[in-house]
CSV table of C-alpha atoms in Angstrom, one decimal:
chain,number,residue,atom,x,y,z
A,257,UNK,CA,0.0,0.0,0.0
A,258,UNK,CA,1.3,3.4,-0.8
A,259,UNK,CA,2.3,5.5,2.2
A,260,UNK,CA,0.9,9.2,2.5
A,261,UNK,CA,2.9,12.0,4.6
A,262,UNK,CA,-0.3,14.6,6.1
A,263,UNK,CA,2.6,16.6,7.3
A,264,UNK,CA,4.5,16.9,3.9
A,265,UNK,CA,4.0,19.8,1.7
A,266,UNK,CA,0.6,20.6,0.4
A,267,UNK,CA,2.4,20.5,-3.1
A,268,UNK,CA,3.8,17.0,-2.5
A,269,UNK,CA,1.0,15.7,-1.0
A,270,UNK,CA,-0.7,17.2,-3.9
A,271,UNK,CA,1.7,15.4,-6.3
A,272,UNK,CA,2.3,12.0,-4.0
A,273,UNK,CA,-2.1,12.0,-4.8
A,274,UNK,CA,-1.6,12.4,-8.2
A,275,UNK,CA,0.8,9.8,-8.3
A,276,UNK,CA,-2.2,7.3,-7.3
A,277,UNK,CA,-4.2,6.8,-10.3
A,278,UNK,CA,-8.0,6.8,-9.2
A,279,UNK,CA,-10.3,7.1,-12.3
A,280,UNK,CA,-14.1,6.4,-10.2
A,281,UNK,CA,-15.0,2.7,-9.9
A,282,UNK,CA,-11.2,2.3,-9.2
A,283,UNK,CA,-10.5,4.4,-5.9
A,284,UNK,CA,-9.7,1.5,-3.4
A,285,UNK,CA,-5.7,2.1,-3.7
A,286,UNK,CA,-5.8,6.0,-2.8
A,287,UNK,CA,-8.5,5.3,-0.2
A,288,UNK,CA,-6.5,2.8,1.4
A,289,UNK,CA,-3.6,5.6,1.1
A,290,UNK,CA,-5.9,8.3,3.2
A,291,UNK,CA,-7.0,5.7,5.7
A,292,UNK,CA,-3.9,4.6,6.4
A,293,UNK,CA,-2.8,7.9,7.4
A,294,UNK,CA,-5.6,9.0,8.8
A,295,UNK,CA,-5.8,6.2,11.5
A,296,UNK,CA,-2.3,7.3,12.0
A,297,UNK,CA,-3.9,10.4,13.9
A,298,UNK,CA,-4.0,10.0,17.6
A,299,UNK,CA,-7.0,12.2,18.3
A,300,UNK,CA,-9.1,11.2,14.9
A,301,UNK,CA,-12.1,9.2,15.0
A,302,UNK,CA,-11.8,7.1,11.7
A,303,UNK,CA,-14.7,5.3,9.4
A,304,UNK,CA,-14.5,4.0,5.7
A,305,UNK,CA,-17.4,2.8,3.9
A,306,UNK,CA,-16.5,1.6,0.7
A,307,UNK,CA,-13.6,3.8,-0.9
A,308,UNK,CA,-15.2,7.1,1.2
A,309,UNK,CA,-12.6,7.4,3.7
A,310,UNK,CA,-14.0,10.0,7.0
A,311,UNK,CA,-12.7,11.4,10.0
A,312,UNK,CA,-13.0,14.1,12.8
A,313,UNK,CA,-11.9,15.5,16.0
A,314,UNK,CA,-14.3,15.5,19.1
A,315,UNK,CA,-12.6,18.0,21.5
A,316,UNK,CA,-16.6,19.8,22.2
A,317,UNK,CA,-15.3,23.1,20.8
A,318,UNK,CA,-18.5,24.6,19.8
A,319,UNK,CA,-18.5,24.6,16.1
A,320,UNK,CA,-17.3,22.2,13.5
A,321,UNK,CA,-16.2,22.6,9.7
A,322,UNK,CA,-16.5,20.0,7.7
A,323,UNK,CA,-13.4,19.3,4.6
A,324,UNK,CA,-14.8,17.4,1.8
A,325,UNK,CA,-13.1,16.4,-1.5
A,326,UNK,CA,-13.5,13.4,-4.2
A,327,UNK,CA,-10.8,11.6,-4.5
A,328,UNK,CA,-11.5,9.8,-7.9
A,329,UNK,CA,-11.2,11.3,-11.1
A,330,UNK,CA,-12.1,11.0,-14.8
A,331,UNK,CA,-10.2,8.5,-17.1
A,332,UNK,CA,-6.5,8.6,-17.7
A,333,UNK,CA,-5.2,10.4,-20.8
A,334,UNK,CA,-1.2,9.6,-20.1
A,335,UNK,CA,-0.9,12.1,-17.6
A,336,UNK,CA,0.2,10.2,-14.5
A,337,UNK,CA,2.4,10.4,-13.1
A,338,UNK,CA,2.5,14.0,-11.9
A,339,UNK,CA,5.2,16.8,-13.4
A,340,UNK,CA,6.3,19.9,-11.7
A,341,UNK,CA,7.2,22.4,-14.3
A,342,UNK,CA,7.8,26.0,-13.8
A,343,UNK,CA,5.7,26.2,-10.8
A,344,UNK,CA,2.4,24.3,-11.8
A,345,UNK,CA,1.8,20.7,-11.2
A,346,UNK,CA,0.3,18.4,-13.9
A,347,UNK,CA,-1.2,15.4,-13.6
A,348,UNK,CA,-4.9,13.7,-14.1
A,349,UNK,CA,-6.7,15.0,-11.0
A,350,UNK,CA,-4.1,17.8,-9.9
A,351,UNK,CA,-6.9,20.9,-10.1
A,352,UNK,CA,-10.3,18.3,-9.9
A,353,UNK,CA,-9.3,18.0,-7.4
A,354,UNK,CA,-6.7,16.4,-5.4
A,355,UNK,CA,-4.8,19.5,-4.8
A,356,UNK,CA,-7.7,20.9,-3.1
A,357,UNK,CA,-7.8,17.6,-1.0
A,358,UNK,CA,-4.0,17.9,-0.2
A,359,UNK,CA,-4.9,21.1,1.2
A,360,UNK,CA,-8.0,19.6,3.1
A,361,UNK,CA,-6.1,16.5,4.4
A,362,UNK,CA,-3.0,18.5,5.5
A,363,UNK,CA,-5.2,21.3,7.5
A,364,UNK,CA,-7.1,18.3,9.2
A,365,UNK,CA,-4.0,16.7,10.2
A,366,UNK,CA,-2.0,19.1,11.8
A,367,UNK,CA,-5.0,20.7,13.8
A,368,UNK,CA,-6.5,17.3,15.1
A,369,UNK,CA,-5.1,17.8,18.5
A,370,UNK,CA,-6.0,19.5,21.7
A,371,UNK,CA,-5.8,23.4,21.7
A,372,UNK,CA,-4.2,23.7,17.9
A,373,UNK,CA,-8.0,24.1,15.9
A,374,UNK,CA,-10.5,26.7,16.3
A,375,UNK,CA,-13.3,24.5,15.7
A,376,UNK,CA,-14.1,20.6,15.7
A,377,UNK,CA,-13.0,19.1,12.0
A,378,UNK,CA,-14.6,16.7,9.9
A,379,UNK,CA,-12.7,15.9,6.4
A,380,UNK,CA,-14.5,13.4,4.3
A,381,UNK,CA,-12.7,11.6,0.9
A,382,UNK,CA,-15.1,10.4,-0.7
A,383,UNK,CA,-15.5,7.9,-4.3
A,384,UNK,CA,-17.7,8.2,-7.3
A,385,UNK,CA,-18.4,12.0,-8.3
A,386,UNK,CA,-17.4,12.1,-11.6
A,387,UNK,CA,-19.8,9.3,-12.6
A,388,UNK,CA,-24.1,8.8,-11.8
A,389,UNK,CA,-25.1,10.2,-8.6
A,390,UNK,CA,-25.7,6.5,-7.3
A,391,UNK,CA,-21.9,6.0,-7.5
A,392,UNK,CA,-21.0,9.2,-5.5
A,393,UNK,CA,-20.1,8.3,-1.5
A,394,UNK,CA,-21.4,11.9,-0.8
A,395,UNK,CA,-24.7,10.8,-1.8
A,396,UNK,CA,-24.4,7.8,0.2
A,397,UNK,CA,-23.1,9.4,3.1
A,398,UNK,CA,-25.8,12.1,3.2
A,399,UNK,CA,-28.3,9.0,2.9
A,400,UNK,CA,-27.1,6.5,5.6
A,401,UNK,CA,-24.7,8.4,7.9
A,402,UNK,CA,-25.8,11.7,7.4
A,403,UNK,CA,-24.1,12.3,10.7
A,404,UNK,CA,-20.8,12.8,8.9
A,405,UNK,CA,-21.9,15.2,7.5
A,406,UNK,CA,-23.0,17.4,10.6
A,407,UNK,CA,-21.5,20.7,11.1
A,408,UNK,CA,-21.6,24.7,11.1
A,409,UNK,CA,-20.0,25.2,7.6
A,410,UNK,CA,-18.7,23.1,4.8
A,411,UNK,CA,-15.7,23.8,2.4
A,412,UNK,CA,-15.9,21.5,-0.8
A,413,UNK,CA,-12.3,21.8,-2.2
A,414,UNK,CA,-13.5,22.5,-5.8
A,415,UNK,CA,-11.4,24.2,-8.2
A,416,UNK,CA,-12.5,27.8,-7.6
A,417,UNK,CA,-9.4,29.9,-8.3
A,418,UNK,CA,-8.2,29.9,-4.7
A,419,UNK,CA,-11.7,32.2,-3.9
A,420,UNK,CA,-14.9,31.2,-2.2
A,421,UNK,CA,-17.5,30.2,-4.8
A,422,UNK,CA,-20.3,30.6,-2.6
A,423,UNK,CA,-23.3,28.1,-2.4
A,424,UNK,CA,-24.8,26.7,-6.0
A,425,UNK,CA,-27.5,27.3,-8.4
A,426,UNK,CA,-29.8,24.4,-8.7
A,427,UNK,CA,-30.4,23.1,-12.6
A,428,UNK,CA,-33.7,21.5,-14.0
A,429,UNK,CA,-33.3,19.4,-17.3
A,430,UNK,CA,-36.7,18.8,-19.0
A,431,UNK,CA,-38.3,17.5,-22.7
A,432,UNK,CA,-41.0,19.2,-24.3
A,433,UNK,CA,-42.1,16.5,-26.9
A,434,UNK,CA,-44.7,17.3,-29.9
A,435,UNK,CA,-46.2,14.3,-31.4
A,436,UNK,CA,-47.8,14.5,-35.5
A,437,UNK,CA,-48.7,12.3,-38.2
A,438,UNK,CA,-45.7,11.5,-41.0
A,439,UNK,CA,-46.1,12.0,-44.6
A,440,UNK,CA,-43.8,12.7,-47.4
A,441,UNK,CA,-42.6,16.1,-47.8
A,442,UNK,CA,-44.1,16.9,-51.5
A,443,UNK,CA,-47.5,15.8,-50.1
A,444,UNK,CA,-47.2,17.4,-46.9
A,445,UNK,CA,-50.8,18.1,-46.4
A,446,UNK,CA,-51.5,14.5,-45.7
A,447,UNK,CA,-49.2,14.6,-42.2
A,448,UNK,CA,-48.9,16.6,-39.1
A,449,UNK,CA,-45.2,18.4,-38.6
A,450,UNK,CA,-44.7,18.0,-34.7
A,451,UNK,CA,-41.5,20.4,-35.2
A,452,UNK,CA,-43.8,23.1,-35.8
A,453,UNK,CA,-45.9,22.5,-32.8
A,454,UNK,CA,-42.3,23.5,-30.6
A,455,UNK,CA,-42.2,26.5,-32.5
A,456,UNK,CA,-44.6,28.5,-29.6
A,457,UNK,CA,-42.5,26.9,-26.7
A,458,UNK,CA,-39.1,27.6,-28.6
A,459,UNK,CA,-39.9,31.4,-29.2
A,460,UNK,CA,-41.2,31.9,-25.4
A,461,UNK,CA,-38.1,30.1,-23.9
A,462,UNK,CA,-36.0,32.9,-26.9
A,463,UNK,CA,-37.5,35.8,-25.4
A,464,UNK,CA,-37.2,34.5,-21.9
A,465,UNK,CA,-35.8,36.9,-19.6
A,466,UNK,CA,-33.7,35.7,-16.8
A,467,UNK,CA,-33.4,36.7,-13.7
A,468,UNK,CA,-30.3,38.0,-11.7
A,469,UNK,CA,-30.5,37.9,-7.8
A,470,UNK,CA,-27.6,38.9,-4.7
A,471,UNK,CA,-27.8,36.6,-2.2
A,472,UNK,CA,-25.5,37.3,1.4
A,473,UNK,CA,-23.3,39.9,-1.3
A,474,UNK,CA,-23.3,36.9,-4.6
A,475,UNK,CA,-24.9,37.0,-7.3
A,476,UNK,CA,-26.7,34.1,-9.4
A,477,UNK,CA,-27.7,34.8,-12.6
A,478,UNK,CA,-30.6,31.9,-13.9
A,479,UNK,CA,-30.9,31.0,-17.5
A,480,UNK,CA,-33.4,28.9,-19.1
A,481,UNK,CA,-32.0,27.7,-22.3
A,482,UNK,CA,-32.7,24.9,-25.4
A,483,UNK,CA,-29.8,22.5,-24.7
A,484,UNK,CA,-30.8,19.9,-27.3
A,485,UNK,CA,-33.4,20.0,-30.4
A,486,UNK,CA,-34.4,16.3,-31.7
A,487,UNK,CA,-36.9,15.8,-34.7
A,488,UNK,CA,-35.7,13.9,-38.0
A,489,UNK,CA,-36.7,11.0,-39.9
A,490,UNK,CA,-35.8,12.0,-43.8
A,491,UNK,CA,-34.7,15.0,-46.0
A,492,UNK,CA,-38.1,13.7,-47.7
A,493,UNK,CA,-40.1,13.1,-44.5
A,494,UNK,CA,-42.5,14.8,-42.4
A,495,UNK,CA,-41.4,14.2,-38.9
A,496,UNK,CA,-44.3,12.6,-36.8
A,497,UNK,CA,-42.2,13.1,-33.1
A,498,UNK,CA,-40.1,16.7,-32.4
A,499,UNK,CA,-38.2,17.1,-28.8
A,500,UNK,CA,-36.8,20.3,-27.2
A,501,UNK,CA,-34.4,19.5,-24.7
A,502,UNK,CA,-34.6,22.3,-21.9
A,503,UNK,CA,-32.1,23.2,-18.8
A,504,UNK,CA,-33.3,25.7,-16.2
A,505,UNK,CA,-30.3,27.0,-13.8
A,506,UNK,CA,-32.3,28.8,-10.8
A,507,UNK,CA,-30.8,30.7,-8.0
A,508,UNK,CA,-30.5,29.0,-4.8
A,509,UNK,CA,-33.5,31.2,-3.1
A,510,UNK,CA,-35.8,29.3,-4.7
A,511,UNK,CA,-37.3,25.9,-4.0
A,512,UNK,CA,-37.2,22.6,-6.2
A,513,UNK,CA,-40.9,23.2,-6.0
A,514,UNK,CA,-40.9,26.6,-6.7
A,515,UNK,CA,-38.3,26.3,-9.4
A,516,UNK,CA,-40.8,23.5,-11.3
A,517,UNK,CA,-43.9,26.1,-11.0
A,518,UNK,CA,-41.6,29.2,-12.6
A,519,UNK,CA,-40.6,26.5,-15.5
A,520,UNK,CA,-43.9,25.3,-16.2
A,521,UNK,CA,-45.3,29.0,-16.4
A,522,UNK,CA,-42.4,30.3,-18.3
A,523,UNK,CA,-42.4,27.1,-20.9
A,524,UNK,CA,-47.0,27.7,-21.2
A,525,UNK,CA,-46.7,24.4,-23.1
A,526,UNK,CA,-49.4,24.4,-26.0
A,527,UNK,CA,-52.1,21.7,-26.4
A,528,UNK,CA,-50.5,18.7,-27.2
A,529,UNK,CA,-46.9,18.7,-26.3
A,530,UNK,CA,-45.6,16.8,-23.4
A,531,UNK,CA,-43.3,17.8,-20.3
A,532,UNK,CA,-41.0,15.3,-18.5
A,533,UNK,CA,-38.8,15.7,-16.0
A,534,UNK,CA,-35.3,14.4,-16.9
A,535,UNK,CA,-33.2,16.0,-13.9
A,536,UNK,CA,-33.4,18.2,-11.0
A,537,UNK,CA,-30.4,19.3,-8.7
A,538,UNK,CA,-31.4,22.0,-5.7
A,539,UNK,CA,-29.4,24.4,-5.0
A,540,UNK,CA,-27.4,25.9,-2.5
A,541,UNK,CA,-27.8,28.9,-0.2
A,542,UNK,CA,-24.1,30.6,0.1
A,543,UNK,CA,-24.7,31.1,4.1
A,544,UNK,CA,-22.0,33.6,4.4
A,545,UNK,CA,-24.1,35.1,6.8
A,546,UNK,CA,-23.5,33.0,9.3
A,547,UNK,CA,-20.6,33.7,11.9
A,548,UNK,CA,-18.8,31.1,11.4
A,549,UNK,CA,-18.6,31.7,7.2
A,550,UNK,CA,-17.8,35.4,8.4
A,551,UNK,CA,-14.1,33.8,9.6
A,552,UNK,CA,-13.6,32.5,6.8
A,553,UNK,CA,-14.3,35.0,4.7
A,554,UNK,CA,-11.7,37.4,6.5
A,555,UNK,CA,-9.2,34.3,5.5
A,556,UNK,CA,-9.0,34.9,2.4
A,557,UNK,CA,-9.6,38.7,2.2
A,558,UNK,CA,-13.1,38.9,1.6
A,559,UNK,CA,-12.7,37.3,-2.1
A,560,UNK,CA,-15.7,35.7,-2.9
A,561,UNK,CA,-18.2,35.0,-5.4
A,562,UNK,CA,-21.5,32.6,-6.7
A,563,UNK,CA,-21.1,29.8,-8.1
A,564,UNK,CA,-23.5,29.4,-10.8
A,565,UNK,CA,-23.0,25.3,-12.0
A,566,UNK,CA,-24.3,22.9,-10.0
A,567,UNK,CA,-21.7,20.8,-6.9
A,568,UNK,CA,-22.1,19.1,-4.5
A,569,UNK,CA,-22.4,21.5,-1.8
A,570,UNK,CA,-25.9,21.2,-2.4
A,571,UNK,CA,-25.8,18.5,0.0
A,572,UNK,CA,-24.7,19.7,2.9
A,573,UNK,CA,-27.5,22.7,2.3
A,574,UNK,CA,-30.5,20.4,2.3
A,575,UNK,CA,-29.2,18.8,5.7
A,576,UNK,CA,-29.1,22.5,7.0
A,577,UNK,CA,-25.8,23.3,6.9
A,578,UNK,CA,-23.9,26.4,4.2
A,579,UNK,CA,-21.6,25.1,2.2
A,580,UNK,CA,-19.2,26.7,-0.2
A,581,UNK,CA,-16.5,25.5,-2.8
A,582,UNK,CA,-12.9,26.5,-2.4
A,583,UNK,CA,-9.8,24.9,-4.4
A,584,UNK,CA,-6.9,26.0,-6.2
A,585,UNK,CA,-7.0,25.8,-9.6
A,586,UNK,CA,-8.9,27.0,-12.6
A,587,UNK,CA,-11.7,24.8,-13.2
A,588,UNK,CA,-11.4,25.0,-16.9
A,589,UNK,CA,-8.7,22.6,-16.7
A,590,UNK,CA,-11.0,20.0,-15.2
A,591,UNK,CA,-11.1,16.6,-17.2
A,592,UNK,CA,-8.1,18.0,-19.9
A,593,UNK,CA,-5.0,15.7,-21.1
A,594,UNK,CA,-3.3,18.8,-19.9
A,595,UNK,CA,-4.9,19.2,-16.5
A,596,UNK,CA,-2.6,21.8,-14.1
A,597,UNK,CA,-2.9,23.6,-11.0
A,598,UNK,CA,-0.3,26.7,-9.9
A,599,UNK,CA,1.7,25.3,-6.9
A,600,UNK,CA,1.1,29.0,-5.2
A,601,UNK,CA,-2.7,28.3,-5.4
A,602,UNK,CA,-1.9,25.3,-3.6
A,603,UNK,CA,0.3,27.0,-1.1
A,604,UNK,CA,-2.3,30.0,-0.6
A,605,UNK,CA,-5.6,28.0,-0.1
A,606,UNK,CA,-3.3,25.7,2.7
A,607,UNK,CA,-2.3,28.9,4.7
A,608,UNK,CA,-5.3,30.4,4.3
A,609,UNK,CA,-7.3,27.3,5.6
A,610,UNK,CA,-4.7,27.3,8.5
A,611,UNK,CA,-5.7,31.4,9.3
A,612,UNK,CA,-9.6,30.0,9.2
A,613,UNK,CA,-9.2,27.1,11.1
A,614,UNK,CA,-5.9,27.4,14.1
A,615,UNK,CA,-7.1,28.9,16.8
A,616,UNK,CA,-3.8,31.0,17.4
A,617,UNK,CA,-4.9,32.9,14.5
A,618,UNK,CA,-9.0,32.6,14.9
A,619,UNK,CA,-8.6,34.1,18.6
């Protein structure tokens, strides 16, 4: 089993991570890696359940954060091992995100003793995001041990740029289908074109206007948008069946329920076409209200912003508890052959996870 330093260097833990190759449905090496070290902790309490590898501290402080990161990641393109070149690591998961767990694992260990942390810790490394939700051990933990996941705050250690990307807008994906009667094209009379029956729907969901809203100083910006347009049977052909394929990105003030009604008023289907839900995601209030968001805020110098795509955060928030993403690393080189992260991001988001969380420095 491959040996893991907590106490190295966020950028060689970062790297030494890397260096474990963990597409999803093949995490059991790294998570072996992360338990063993973590059950190396004197003062950690220590579960696995699968590959999703947990732990925290139970000194009764008051407050706890909770560090979560996914430690698989999409399929290799030759780029493990890691390389260090010029100040930015590369490798297949060094900015989605095992840099961000580096970070998250090295904070946990050197504050899970007596008198160092600020707050009680939870850090949870967890399988199966990049893959179906029924893979993902955040899903699983949130449905049978949703006591792991328990706390005043979360940090999700997304790429965001070394910046808080407060909360997450929640995303509806629906089809609109049109059904007609098909008939050769010359004779066109004799059929029903169910493409034209999307044309009412297609030009409201056009001139849709979307709404912007600031939540605890973010803002969210919704969009409802044609993703997908289906309909074709010949050059020569009538089609008898027509789909639009819609997403819906809402603001985290509103409701799943809420979200659906505004959809289903703003879409004012015509007689005939049909509406079926494909997806819904809720989404996540930023929280940064709360006292102990306010902390971290200061930490990194009051540099935040929404998040507009959907993560999961949005867990923790149905449980109750604000949640925000914060990573080094641009996410836009998430899932590339040539996937990098800058070693100071790495180095900044550490120390400034060390301001939030040590109590020397939270006092």
């Amino acid at each position: 089993m491959t040996s893991l330093d907590l106490f190295a260097d966020p950028i060689e833990l970062s790297a030494a991570l890397v260096d474990i190759e963990s597409p999803s449905h093949h995490e059991e090496a790294i998570a072996d890696a992360v338990e063993g070290a973590l059950r190396g902790l004197e003062y950690a309490e220590v579960a696995r359940f699968g590959n999703t590898v947990v732990a925290r501290t139970n000194f009764g402080l008051g407050s706890r954060v909770v560090l979560a990161g996914h430690i698989d990641t999409v399929p290799l393109a030759d780029n493990t091992p890691h390389k260090l070149v010029d100040g930015t690591l590369h490798g297949c998961g060094s900015v989605d995100m095992k840099s961000g767990m580096a970070c998250y694992l090295a904070a946990f260990a050197r504050l899970a003793e007596p008198s160092k942390a600020a707050h009680d810790l939870t850090v949870i490394a967890y399988e199966g995001e990049e893959v179906a939700q029924e893979y993902n051990g955040l899903y699983h933990l949130e449905r049978d041990h949703p006591e792991w996941l328990e706390g005043d705050i979360a940090l999700l250690g997304e790429p965001s740029g070394a910046i808080i990307e407060a909360g997450c807008q929640g995303t509806i994906r629906v089809f609109v289908d049109a059904h007609g009667t098909r008939a050769h094209s010359a004779r066109s009379w004799l059929g029903h074109n169910a493409a034209h029956d999307l044309a009412g729907v297609l030009t409201r969901i056009a001139a849709y206007t979307p709404r912007a809203v600031e939540i605890d100083g973010c803002e969210y910006r919704e969009g409802l948008n044609v993703v997908g347009l289906e309909g074709f049977v010949a050059t020569n052909t009538i089609p008898d069946h027509a789909r639009l394929i819609v997403n819906f990105r809402y603001a985290p003030d509103r409701s799943v329920e809420e979200a659906k009604a505004h959809l289903e008023e703003a879409l004012s289907l015509d007689d005939g076409l049909t509406l079926t839900y494909d997806d819904i995601a809720p989404g996540a209030l930023p929280g940064l209200g709360d006292p102990v968001a306010a902390g971290l805020v200061k930490a990194v110098g009051g540099n935040f912003r929404a998040k507009f795509g959907w993560t999961d955060v949005a867990r923790f928030s149905s449980l109750g508890v604000p949640a925000v993403n914060f990573g080094p690393g641009d996410p836009g080189f998430a899932h590339k052959k040539d996937e990098q992260c800058p070693t100071d991001q790495i180095t900044q988001v550490f120390e400034q996870l060390m301001s939030y969380l040590s109590v020397n420095e939270s006092e």
